[in-house]
Short mmCIF file of C-alpha atoms in Angstrom, two decimals:
data_model
loop_
_atom_site.label_atom_id
_atom_site.label_comp_id
_atom_site.label_asym_id
_atom_site.label_seq_id
_atom_site.Cartn_x
_atom_site.Cartn_y
_atom_site.Cartn_z
CA UNK A 82 0.00 0.00 0.00
CA UNK A 83 1.27 3.51 -0.82
CA UNK A 84 2.66 5.64 1.95
CA UNK A 85 0.56 8.46 3.35
CA UNK A 86 1.12 12.18 3.33
CA UNK A 87 1.31 14.11 6.58
CA UNK A 88 -2.28 15.33 6.21
CA UNK A 89 -3.60 11.78 6.18
CA UNK A 90 -4.04 11.50 2.42
CA UNK A 91 -2.28 8.65 0.68
CA UNK A 92 0.30 9.29 -2.00
CA UNK A 93 -0.82 8.54 -5.55
CA UNK A 94 0.63 5.60 -7.47
CA UNK A 95 0.01 7.40 -10.77
CA UNK A 96 0.21 11.17 -11.19
CA UNK A 97 -1.43 12.96 -14.11
CA UNK A 98 0.14 16.29 -15.07
CA UNK A 99 -2.58 18.48 -16.57
CA UNK A 100 -1.70 20.52 -19.66
CA UNK A 101 -5.23 21.83 -20.17
CA UNK A 102 -6.90 18.77 -21.64
CA UNK A 103 -10.64 18.35 -21.28
CA UNK A 104 -9.83 14.69 -20.54
CA UNK A 105 -7.38 15.06 -17.64
CA UNK A 106 -9.99 14.05 -15.06
CA UNK A 107 -11.03 11.18 -17.28
CA UNK A 108 -7.47 9.84 -17.38
CA UNK A 109 -7.43 9.80 -13.58
CA UNK A 110 -10.79 8.01 -13.51
CA UNK A 111 -9.60 5.39 -15.98
CA UNK A 112 -6.48 4.71 -13.92
CA UNK A 113 -8.64 4.26 -10.84
CA UNK A 114 -10.76 1.76 -12.75
CA UNK A 115 -7.66 -0.43 -12.71
CA UNK A 116 -7.81 -0.21 -8.86
CA UNK A 117 -4.79 2.09 -8.71
CA UNK A 118 -4.91 5.48 -6.95
CA UNK A 119 -4.29 8.48 -9.20
CA UNK A 120 -4.32 12.26 -8.82
CA UNK A 121 -4.23 15.23 -11.18
CA UNK A 122 -1.60 17.92 -10.62
CA UNK A 123 -0.61 21.07 -12.48
CA UNK A 124 1.85 20.76 -15.36
CA UNK A 125 4.32 23.06 -13.60
CA UNK A 126 4.79 20.70 -10.63
CA UNK A 127 8.54 20.49 -10.07
CA UNK A 128 10.58 17.33 -10.45
CA UNK A 129 11.64 17.73 -6.82
CA UNK A 130 8.02 17.68 -5.66
CA UNK A 131 7.26 14.70 -7.86
CA UNK A 132 10.24 12.87 -6.36
CA UNK A 133 8.86 13.47 -2.85
CA UNK A 134 5.47 12.04 -3.82
CA UNK A 135 7.26 8.98 -5.24
CA UNK A 136 4.65 7.88 -7.77
CA UNK A 137 5.22 4.67 -9.67
CA UNK A 138 4.24 6.34 -12.91
CA UNK A 139 3.41 9.71 -14.47
CA UNK A 140 0.99 10.50 -17.29
CA UNK A 141 1.22 13.76 -19.24
CA UNK A 142 -2.23 14.81 -20.44
CA UNK A 143 -3.18 16.23 -23.79
CA UNK A 144 -3.89 19.91 -24.28
CA UNK A 145 -4.90 22.54 -26.84
CA UNK A 146 -1.45 24.12 -27.24
CA UNK A 147 1.37 23.55 -29.72
CA UNK A 148 4.73 22.81 -28.12
CA UNK A 149 6.50 25.28 -30.42
CA UNK A 150 4.10 28.16 -29.67
CA UNK A 151 5.14 31.06 -27.47
CA UNK A 152 3.83 30.53 -23.94
CA UNK A 153 3.11 26.83 -24.46
CA UNK A 154 2.86 24.94 -21.13
CA UNK A 155 6.08 23.06 -20.41
CA UNK A 156 6.92 20.60 -17.66
CA UNK A 157 10.08 20.68 -15.58
CA UNK A 158 12.67 19.05 -17.92
CA UNK A 159 14.17 17.27 -14.92
CA UNK A 160 11.20 14.89 -14.85
CA UNK A 161 12.86 12.92 -17.67
CA UNK A 162 15.69 12.13 -15.27
CA UNK A 163 13.53 10.85 -12.40
CA UNK A 164 13.72 7.25 -13.56
CA UNK A 165 9.93 6.99 -13.26
CA UNK A 166 7.92 5.55 -16.19
CA UNK A 167 6.12 8.32 -18.09
CA UNK A 168 3.30 8.11 -20.63
CA UNK A 169 2.66 11.16 -22.80
CA UNK A 170 -0.84 11.45 -24.29
CA UNK A 171 -1.26 13.58 -27.43
CA UNK A 172 0.25 16.96 -26.39
CA UNK A 173 2.07 15.09 -23.63
CA UNK A 174 3.77 12.91 -26.25
CA UNK A 175 4.66 15.92 -28.39
CA UNK A 176 6.16 17.66 -25.36
CA UNK A 177 8.23 14.58 -24.57
CA UNK A 178 9.60 14.55 -28.11
CA UNK A 179 10.16 18.32 -28.14
CA UNK A 180 12.06 18.49 -24.83
CA UNK A 181 14.19 15.41 -25.56
CA UNK A 182 15.52 16.66 -28.88
CA UNK A 183 13.00 15.38 -31.41
CA UNK A 184 10.91 17.45 -33.80
CA UNK A 185 7.21 18.32 -33.80
CA UNK A 186 5.48 20.19 -36.60
CA UNK A 187 2.02 21.23 -37.70
CA UNK A 188 0.25 18.39 -39.46
CA UNK A 189 -1.16 20.73 -42.14
CA UNK A 190 -3.42 18.76 -44.41
CA UNK A 191 -2.91 15.62 -42.32
CA UNK A 192 -4.54 16.54 -39.03
CA UNK A 193 -6.55 13.73 -37.52
CA UNK A 194 -9.82 14.09 -35.64
CA UNK A 195 -12.04 11.16 -34.79
CA UNK A 196 -11.70 7.40 -35.09
CA UNK A 197 -8.69 5.81 -36.80
CA UNK A 198 -7.43 2.20 -37.00
CA UNK A 199 -4.17 1.74 -35.11
CA UNK A 200 -1.64 -0.40 -36.96
CA UNK A 201 0.70 -2.15 -34.52
CA UNK A 202 4.43 -2.30 -35.32
CA UNK A 203 5.66 -3.47 -31.88
CA UNK A 204 3.20 -5.38 -29.71
CA UNK A 205 5.36 -5.54 -26.56
CA UNK A 206 5.09 -3.49 -23.35
CA UNK A 207 2.61 -0.69 -23.96
CA UNK A 208 0.73 -2.38 -26.79
CA UNK A 209 0.73 -5.96 -25.60
CA UNK A 210 -2.54 -7.74 -26.53
CA UNK A 211 -3.74 -4.74 -28.58
CA UNK A 212 -5.33 -5.94 -31.80
CA UNK A 213 -3.92 -4.72 -35.09
CA UNK A 214 -6.41 -2.23 -36.56
CA UNK A 215 -8.07 -1.50 -33.22
CA UNK A 216 -9.96 1.82 -33.33
CA UNK A 217 -8.43 4.73 -31.41
CA UNK A 218 -9.65 8.31 -30.99
CA UNK A 219 -7.46 10.94 -32.63
CA UNK A 220 -7.61 14.68 -31.96
CA UNK A 221 -4.46 16.51 -33.01
CA UNK A 222 -3.24 19.16 -35.42
CA UNK A 223 0.48 18.58 -34.74
CA UNK A 224 2.54 15.47 -35.34
CA UNK A 225 5.98 14.09 -34.55
CA UNK A 226 8.36 14.52 -37.50
CA UNK A 227 11.56 13.18 -35.93
CA UNK A 228 12.01 11.01 -32.82
CA UNK A 229 14.56 11.80 -30.11
CA UNK A 230 17.64 9.64 -29.91
CA UNK A 231 16.92 6.20 -28.46
CA UNK A 232 13.19 6.23 -29.29
CA UNK A 233 11.41 3.75 -31.57
CA UNK A 234 7.96 3.81 -33.08
CA UNK A 235 5.40 1.30 -31.86
CA UNK A 236 2.37 1.99 -34.06
CA UNK A 237 1.01 4.17 -36.85
CA UNK A 238 -2.24 5.23 -38.50
CA UNK A 239 -2.94 6.23 -42.09
CA UNK A 240 -2.13 9.90 -41.37
CA UNK A 241 0.24 9.59 -38.40
CA UNK A 242 3.48 7.61 -38.82
CA UNK A 243 4.35 8.04 -35.11
CA UNK A 244 1.06 7.18 -33.42
CA UNK A 245 2.83 5.42 -30.52
CA UNK A 246 6.50 5.67 -29.53
CA UNK A 247 8.84 4.53 -26.77
CA UNK A 248 12.28 4.64 -25.27
CA UNK A 249 12.13 1.33 -23.45
CA UNK A 250 15.47 1.80 -21.73
CA UNK A 251 14.28 5.11 -20.22
CA UNK A 252 10.73 3.75 -19.76
CA UNK A 253 9.25 6.73 -21.63
CA UNK A 254 6.18 6.16 -23.79
CA UNK A 255 3.91 8.30 -25.93
CA UNK A 256 0.63 7.92 -27.82
CA UNK A 257 -0.80 10.42 -30.30
CA UNK A 258 -4.39 9.29 -29.56
CA UNK A 259 -6.59 9.37 -26.45
CA UNK A 260 -6.77 5.91 -24.84
CA UNK A 261 -8.94 7.29 -22.01
CA UNK A 262 -12.06 8.00 -24.10
CA UNK A 263 -14.70 5.34 -24.78
CA UNK A 264 -14.21 5.74 -28.54
CA UNK A 265 -10.76 4.14 -28.22
CA UNK A 266 -11.89 0.52 -28.27
CA UNK A 267 -8.88 -0.98 -26.47
CA UNK A 268 -7.80 2.21 -24.74
CA UNK A 269 -8.30 0.75 -21.28
CA UNK A 270 -6.00 -2.14 -22.18
CA UNK A 271 -3.26 0.35 -23.03
CA UNK A 272 -3.78 2.14 -19.72
CA UNK A 273 -3.65 -1.20 -17.87
CA UNK A 274 -0.48 -2.12 -19.73
CA UNK A 275 1.16 1.09 -18.57
CA UNK A 276 -0.17 1.07 -15.01
CA UNK A 277 0.26 -2.61 -14.16
CA UNK A 278 2.73 -3.88 -16.74
CA UNK A 279 5.21 -1.03 -17.04
CA UNK A 280 4.77 0.73 -13.67
CA UNK A 281 4.13 -2.51 -11.70
CA UNK A 282 1.36 -0.89 -9.65
CA UNK A 283 -0.63 -3.05 -7.24
CA UNK A 284 -4.44 -3.11 -7.25
CA UNK A 285 -4.94 -1.50 -3.85
CA UNK A 286 -7.45 1.25 -4.55
CA UNK A 287 -10.71 -0.47 -3.63
CA UNK A 288 -13.93 0.65 -1.98
CA UNK A 289 -13.23 -1.37 1.16
CA UNK A 290 -9.73 0.10 1.54
CA UNK A 291 -11.07 3.62 1.04
CA UNK A 292 -13.80 3.20 3.68
CA UNK A 293 -11.37 1.76 6.23
CA UNK A 294 -8.89 4.59 5.65
CA UNK A 295 -11.61 7.28 5.67
CA UNK A 296 -13.17 6.03 8.92
CA UNK A 297 -9.78 6.03 10.65
CA UNK A 298 -8.96 9.47 9.28
CA UNK A 299 -12.31 10.94 10.42
CA UNK A 300 -11.93 9.51 13.92
CA UNK A 301 -8.38 10.85 14.20
CA UNK A 302 -9.36 14.29 12.92
CA UNK A 303 -12.62 14.77 14.85
CA UNK A 304 -11.91 13.01 18.12
CA UNK A 305 -14.79 13.72 20.53
CA UNK A 306 -15.92 16.92 18.77
CA UNK A 307 -19.30 17.47 17.12
CA UNK A 308 -19.81 17.53 13.34
CA UNK A 309 -22.56 19.29 11.36
CA UNK A 310 -23.61 18.13 7.89
CA UNK A 311 -25.97 20.01 5.55
CA UNK A 312 -27.96 17.11 4.13
CA UNK A 313 -29.68 17.37 0.74
CA UNK A 314 -30.63 13.77 0.01
CA UNK A 315 -28.39 13.55 -3.04
CA UNK A 316 -25.94 10.69 -3.36
CA UNK A 317 -22.95 12.79 -2.19
CA UNK A 318 -24.35 14.10 1.08
CA UNK A 319 -26.19 10.82 1.72
CA UNK A 320 -23.03 8.75 1.29
CA UNK A 321 -21.19 11.21 3.52
CA UNK A 322 -23.88 10.89 6.19
CA UNK A 323 -23.56 7.09 6.19
CA UNK A 324 -19.76 7.29 6.31
CA UNK A 325 -19.77 9.78 9.21
CA UNK A 326 -22.35 7.72 11.08
CA UNK A 327 -20.08 4.70 10.78
CA UNK A 328 -17.08 6.71 11.96
CA UNK A 329 -18.43 8.92 14.77
CA UNK A 330 -22.01 7.82 15.49
CA UNK A 331 -24.06 10.30 17.51
CA UNK A 332 -21.41 13.03 17.31
CA UNK A 333 -22.92 13.74 13.87
CA UNK A 334 -25.85 16.13 13.42
CA UNK A 335 -27.47 16.50 9.99
CA UNK A 336 -29.44 19.59 9.02
CA UNK A 337 -32.01 19.46 6.23
CA UNK A 338 -33.22 22.89 5.14
CA UNK A 339 -36.50 22.60 3.24
CA UNK A 340 -36.61 25.70 1.03
CA UNK A 341 -39.84 24.62 -0.65
CA UNK A 342 -38.32 23.81 -4.03
CA UNK A 343 -37.90 20.06 -3.62
CA UNK A 344 -39.57 17.36 -5.72
CA UNK A 345 -42.94 16.03 -4.64
CA UNK A 346 -42.78 14.10 -1.37
CA UNK A 347 -39.01 14.57 -1.11
CA UNK A 348 -38.79 16.18 2.36
CA UNK A 349 -41.04 13.54 3.87
CA UNK A 350 -39.10 10.76 2.17
CA UNK A 351 -35.74 12.06 3.39
CA UNK A 352 -36.85 12.41 7.01
CA UNK A 353 -38.38 8.94 7.02
CA UNK A 354 -35.31 7.47 5.31
CA UNK A 355 -32.53 8.97 7.43
CA UNK A 356 -34.08 9.80 10.78
CA UNK A 357 -36.47 6.91 11.18
CA UNK A 358 -35.18 4.04 9.04
CA UNK A 359 -31.43 4.44 9.55
CA UNK A 360 -31.39 6.39 12.85
CA UNK A 361 -29.19 9.18 11.50
CA UNK A 362 -30.16 12.29 13.45
CA UNK A 363 -31.59 14.95 11.11
CA UNK A 364 -32.80 18.38 12.16
CA UNK A 365 -35.63 19.38 9.81
CA UNK A 366 -35.86 23.11 9.09
CA UNK A 367 -39.08 24.22 7.39
CA UNK A 368 -38.19 27.46 5.61
CA UNK A 369 -40.58 27.18 2.64
CA UNK A 370 -42.49 30.43 3.06
CA UNK A 371 -39.32 32.31 3.93
CA UNK A 372 -37.69 31.34 0.63
CA UNK A 373 -40.63 31.79 -1.70
CA UNK A 374 -41.44 35.21 -0.28
CA UNK A 375 -37.92 36.32 -1.25
CA UNK A 376 -38.57 35.34 -4.88
CA UNK A 377 -41.76 37.36 -5.33
CA UNK A 378 -41.52 39.25 -8.62
CA UNK A 379 -38.08 37.81 -9.49
CA UNK A 380 -37.70 36.47 -13.04
CA UNK A 381 -33.97 36.60 -13.76
CA UNK A 382 -32.48 33.13 -13.17
CA UNK A 383 -29.15 34.38 -11.86
CA UNK A 384 -30.91 36.67 -9.40
CA UNK A 385 -32.99 33.71 -8.24
CA UNK A 386 -29.86 31.70 -7.57
CA UNK A 387 -28.24 34.50 -5.61
CA UNK A 388 -31.35 35.13 -3.50
CA UNK A 389 -31.75 31.42 -2.71
CA UNK A 390 -28.04 31.13 -1.91
CA UNK A 391 -28.04 34.15 0.39
CA UNK A 392 -31.17 33.00 2.20
CA UNK A 393 -29.70 29.53 2.62
CA UNK A 394 -26.69 31.14 4.28
CA UNK A 395 -28.88 33.10 6.69
CA UNK A 396 -30.94 30.05 7.66
CA UNK A 397 -27.84 27.89 8.03
CA UNK A 398 -26.19 30.52 10.19
CA UNK A 399 -29.18 30.86 12.51
CA UNK A 400 -29.85 27.15 12.86
CA UNK A 401 -26.22 26.10 13.35
CA UNK A 402 -25.95 28.66 16.17
CA UNK A 403 -29.13 27.27 17.73
CA UNK A 404 -28.04 23.64 17.46
CA UNK A 405 -24.34 24.14 18.16
CA UNK A 406 -21.68 24.73 18.99
CA UNK A 407 -20.01 22.62 16.27
CA UNK A 408 -16.28 22.39 15.70
CA UNK A 409 -16.49 20.71 12.32
CA UNK A 410 -18.54 21.12 9.16
CA UNK A 411 -18.75 18.09 6.88
CA UNK A 412 -18.93 18.74 3.16
CA UNK A 413 -19.55 16.39 0.24
CA UNK A 414 -16.76 17.95 -1.81
CA UNK A 415 -15.68 15.62 -4.62
CA UNK A 416 -12.40 15.42 -6.49
CA UNK A 417 -13.70 17.23 -9.62
CA UNK A 418 -14.63 20.15 -7.31
CA UNK A 419 -11.06 20.22 -6.02
CA UNK A 420 -9.60 20.16 -9.52
CA UNK A 421 -11.92 22.82 -10.92
CA UNK A 422 -11.53 25.21 -8.00
CA UNK A 423 -7.76 24.83 -7.68
CA UNK A 424 -6.76 25.06 -11.34
CA UNK A 425 -3.10 24.17 -11.68
CA UNK A 426 -2.39 24.58 -7.96
CA UNK A 427 -4.07 21.41 -6.82
CA UNK A 428 -4.03 20.69 -3.10
CA UNK A 429 -5.64 17.91 -1.13
CA UNK A 430 -5.17 19.26 2.36
CA UNK A 431 -8.18 19.50 4.64
CA UNK A 432 -8.79 20.07 8.32
CA UNK A 433 -7.50 23.63 8.30
CA UNK A 434 -9.67 26.35 9.82
CA UNK A 435 -11.23 28.21 6.91
CA UNK A 436 -14.05 30.54 5.97
CA UNK A 437 -16.35 27.83 4.71
CA UNK A 438 -18.02 27.67 1.31
CA UNK A 439 -20.81 25.09 1.25
CA UNK A 440 -20.64 22.89 -1.87
CA UNK A 441 -23.44 20.34 -1.52
CA UNK A 442 -26.82 20.25 -3.29
CA UNK A 443 -28.63 22.86 -1.22
CA UNK A 444 -25.90 25.43 -1.15
CA UNK A 445 -25.32 27.86 -3.90
CA UNK A 446 -23.20 30.38 -2.04
CA UNK A 447 -20.55 30.77 0.62
CA UNK A 448 -21.07 31.05 4.34
CA UNK A 449 -20.24 34.30 6.14
CA UNK A 450 -16.54 34.87 6.75
CA UNK A 451 -17.08 35.12 10.50
CA UNK A 452 -18.83 31.72 10.65
CA UNK A 453 -15.85 29.40 10.93
CA UNK A 454 -15.50 25.67 11.14
CA UNK A 455 -12.86 23.08 10.51
CA UNK A 456 -13.72 21.07 7.43
CA UNK A 457 -14.30 17.35 7.24
CA UNK A 458 -14.17 16.32 3.57
CA UNK A 459 -13.55 12.57 3.34
CA UNK A 460 -14.97 12.30 -0.20
CA UNK A 461 -12.72 14.95 -1.73
CA UNK A 462 -10.46 12.38 -3.39
CA UNK A 463 -13.35 10.58 -5.08
CA UNK A 464 -15.09 10.84 -8.43
CA UNK A 465 -18.88 10.56 -8.67
CA UNK A 466 -18.86 6.92 -9.76
CA UNK A 467 -16.58 6.09 -6.82
CA UNK A 468 -18.97 7.82 -4.41
CA UNK A 469 -21.77 5.59 -5.66
CA UNK A 470 -19.64 2.50 -5.02
CA UNK A 471 -18.83 3.70 -1.49
CA UNK A 472 -22.51 4.41 -0.86
CA UNK A 473 -23.46 0.88 -1.89
CA UNK A 474 -20.77 -0.64 0.32
CA UNK A 475 -22.07 1.38 3.29
CA UNK A 476 -25.60 0.07 2.75
CA UNK A 477 -27.10 3.06 0.97
CA UNK A 478 -30.14 1.78 -0.98
CA UNK A 479 -30.16 1.93 -4.77
CA UNK A 480 -32.99 4.49 -4.74
CA UNK A 481 -30.47 6.97 -3.29
CA UNK A 482 -27.28 5.69 -4.92
CA UNK A 483 -28.68 5.84 -8.45
CA UNK A 484 -31.03 8.79 -8.19
CA UNK A 485 -30.74 11.47 -10.82
CA UNK A 486 -28.88 14.72 -10.05
CA UNK A 487 -30.98 17.59 -8.72
CA UNK A 488 -29.92 21.26 -8.73
CA UNK A 489 -29.27 23.10 -5.47
CA UNK A 490 -31.95 25.78 -6.08
CA UNK A 491 -34.35 22.96 -6.92
CA UNK A 492 -37.52 23.53 -8.92
CA UNK A 493 -37.07 27.29 -8.64
CA UNK A 494 -34.74 27.20 -11.64
CA UNK A 495 -36.95 24.76 -13.56
CA UNK A 496 -39.70 27.34 -13.47
CA UNK A 497 -38.80 30.02 -15.98
CA UNK A 498 -40.00 33.41 -14.81
CA UNK A 499 -41.53 34.20 -11.42
CA UNK A 500 -41.87 31.34 -8.93
CA UNK A 501 -45.31 30.95 -7.31
CA UNK A 502 -46.95 28.28 -5.19
CA UNK A 503 -49.30 27.47 -8.07
CA UNK A 504 -46.44 26.93 -10.50
CA UNK A 505 -44.49 24.88 -7.97
CA UNK A 506 -47.43 22.54 -7.36
CA UNK A 507 -47.97 22.21 -11.10
CA UNK A 508 -44.33 21.42 -11.81
CA UNK A 509 -44.08 18.96 -8.91
CA UNK A 510 -46.97 16.94 -10.29
CA UNK A 511 -45.63 17.00 -13.86
CA UNK A 512 -42.09 16.13 -12.77
CA UNK A 513 -43.35 13.18 -10.73
CA UNK A 514 -45.19 11.80 -13.78
CA UNK A 515 -42.06 12.07 -15.94
CA UNK A 516 -40.01 10.13 -13.41
CA UNK A 517 -42.75 7.57 -12.70
CA UNK A 518 -43.21 6.66 -16.36
CA UNK A 519 -39.49 6.44 -17.08
CA UNK A 520 -39.08 4.23 -14.02
CA UNK A 521 -42.07 2.09 -15.01
CA UNK A 522 -40.54 1.59 -18.47
CA UNK A 523 -37.30 0.35 -16.89
CA UNK A 524 -35.32 3.26 -18.33
CA UNK A 525 -34.54 5.27 -15.19
CA UNK A 526 -31.04 3.88 -14.64
CA UNK A 527 -30.13 4.19 -18.33
CA UNK A 528 -30.65 7.95 -18.16
CA UNK A 529 -28.43 10.55 -16.51
CA UNK A 530 -31.25 12.97 -15.75
CA UNK A 531 -34.95 13.27 -16.58
CA UNK A 532 -37.24 16.06 -15.40
CA UNK A 533 -39.92 18.60 -16.31
CA UNK A 534 -39.61 22.33 -16.95
CA UNK A 535 -42.44 24.87 -16.76
CA UNK A 536 -42.41 27.73 -19.27
CA UNK A 537 -43.84 31.19 -18.46
CA UNK A 538 -46.04 31.32 -21.57
CA UNK A 539 -49.56 30.11 -22.29
CA UNK A 540 -51.10 28.58 -25.37
CA UNK A 541 -54.63 27.74 -26.48
CA UNK A 542 -55.90 24.21 -26.07
CA UNK A 543 -59.19 22.32 -26.09
CA UNK A 544 -60.20 20.06 -23.20
CA UNK A 545 -63.74 18.67 -22.87
CA UNK A 546 -64.97 20.95 -25.66
CA UNK A 547 -63.76 23.92 -23.64
CA UNK A 548 -61.08 26.39 -24.63
CA UNK A 549 -58.04 26.40 -22.35
CA UNK A 550 -55.19 28.86 -22.08
CA UNK A 551 -52.54 27.13 -19.97
CA UNK A 552 -48.83 26.51 -19.53
CA UNK A 553 -46.67 24.06 -21.47
CA UNK A 554 -44.41 21.51 -19.80
CA UNK A 555 -41.05 20.67 -21.36
CA UNK A 556 -39.77 17.10 -20.89
CA UNK A 557 -35.98 17.04 -20.63
CA UNK A 558 -34.14 13.71 -20.60
CA UNK A 559 -30.42 13.26 -21.28
CA UNK A 560 -27.86 10.47 -21.31
CA UNK A 561 -24.32 11.13 -20.11
CA UNK A 562 -21.32 9.62 -18.32
CA UNK A 563 -20.39 12.60 -16.18
CA UNK A 564 -22.69 15.51 -17.04
CA UNK A 565 -19.91 17.40 -18.84
CA UNK A 566 -21.39 16.47 -22.20
CA UNK A 567 -24.78 14.92 -22.82
CA UNK A 568 -27.05 13.66 -25.57
CA UNK A 569 -30.82 13.85 -25.47
CA UNK A 570 -32.38 10.51 -24.60
CA UNK A 571 -34.21 8.80 -27.42
CA UNK A 572 -37.19 7.75 -25.32
CA UNK A 573 -39.66 5.31 -26.92
CA UNK A 574 -42.72 6.97 -28.44
CA UNK A 575 -45.10 4.97 -26.27
CA UNK A 576 -43.35 6.24 -23.11
CA UNK A 577 -43.53 9.83 -24.37
CA UNK A 578 -47.20 9.32 -25.19
CA UNK A 579 -47.96 8.11 -21.67
CA UNK A 580 -46.08 11.03 -20.15
CA UNK A 581 -47.93 13.56 -22.32
CA UNK A 582 -51.37 12.03 -21.77
CA UNK A 583 -50.95 11.82 -18.02
CA UNK A 584 -49.61 15.36 -17.63
CA UNK A 585 -52.37 17.06 -19.64
CA UNK A 586 -55.04 14.96 -17.93
CA UNK A 587 -53.74 14.98 -14.35
CA UNK A 588 -51.92 18.28 -13.92
CA UNK A 589 -54.11 21.31 -13.53
CA UNK A 590 -52.88 24.33 -15.49
CA UNK A 591 -51.10 22.42 -18.28
CA UNK A 592 -52.50 21.79 -21.77
CA UNK A 593 -49.39 21.04 -23.80
CA UNK A 594 -46.24 18.86 -23.47
CA UNK A 595 -43.12 19.36 -25.60
CA UNK A 596 -39.80 17.50 -25.79
CA UNK A 597 -36.34 19.08 -25.57
CA UNK A 598 -34.05 17.30 -28.06
CA UNK A 599 -30.97 19.51 -27.60
CA UNK A 600 -27.62 17.96 -26.72
CA UNK A 601 -24.92 19.49 -24.51
CA UNK A 602 -23.21 21.33 -26.10
CA UNK A 603 -24.66 23.51 -27.54
CA UNK A 604 -27.37 23.48 -24.87
CA UNK A 605 -27.06 22.82 -21.15
CA UNK A 606 -28.80 20.08 -19.22
CA UNK A 607 -30.80 22.47 -17.05
CA UNK A 608 -32.74 25.32 -18.65
CA UNK A 609 -31.36 27.98 -16.30
#
């Protein structure tokens, strides 16, 4: 097992240096799928710091730059002398060639984007068991023209003579494609070859090991102090609640602030689930009228978010003072949050006294600077799919583990225009029907997110020989791996027909149902 850092976090076996690729996080996820712990760090991380972390391997990510451009991101050239196996991906490979004396040039007229068959010239080490002609995903405008001394080529494509290269004596490898994306058919095999075959990493990043380490770390950090958790009912905060309960028992207090914008029956379900069924103490705060009164006359979506966020802060401040004192605030911060907020200066330290910014479902703003806690963030090294695995191992039911994401401001941002009680009741009923029918059709777990949106316009309809002038409901359903990109779900016509018929017949105030068939990009998943 890897050694641990002084802050209680384990050292990574594989480090990914980020050069601005949209896939850097995905590389880390793929490495973890091989049961090996990986972290993303900034490209400027020094060789001295890398030596201290003592990883068994390093991966250089892709990126949008050209190595010969002014201001291109460059790694510390001393990393080539560390004696640690390195895999360069796309830009990372070009940088390796560039800094070690090879030549990279613009592939004018021969740029490659999309799928390409990989022709294997050397099937040892990195490409062992990779089929000749296996499809890989290309995305590059530059190519390697001349290899550094001591390097050999391992594979090529129709447009790229140096699609995979290596200096086996130095244990330096490069690929001009992206093995981490699903479009690269045997990409995971290449990653496994590097991680297990070349770097000799052990499979010691498992759910059980994480839970054991996290429980010990929480107990060491918290001691006999009290911990407060803002519970939303989403998979992140729910998994965190179960983990904290296992670690510290009744020293945990959960607070659920009901702002009135939850899905139908959600507050009642959450209280029954946590407080009664699993004996996790939850303080229920009914602030529905307080929140909706603040939104009277507000139509701008960004203003809605700010008002809801500020009011959440005020309620949280008042209630934590009433229930406290608390020394620690638990947050469901995940590793993508750490990466996105830190940029190239990634840090994994926690437990320091800070001015807290709440990051779970119900929070959309930061807490006051004078309201200070020490943070407990045991999930901050995990990706979303890993959180789900931890939740399952802790006994979290599938109805929580696999529930669709839900925005912090709730239905308030799925109602375009002013939010009223009438619109909320209407949207709750319509949203429930959408989810019920998708669940009934056995499609719920094949979809990333499915929900209803209420538009602030009316159209003419005919119901029971009477003219109606009511709102339309938009059905939004998307499929995705991580929410970063998404495609609209191609729901069967009979399911859409049931959804439409039920909504117009059962939901008062609605006479029309439409379907959003926009992917992300160019659209977003939510409407606001």
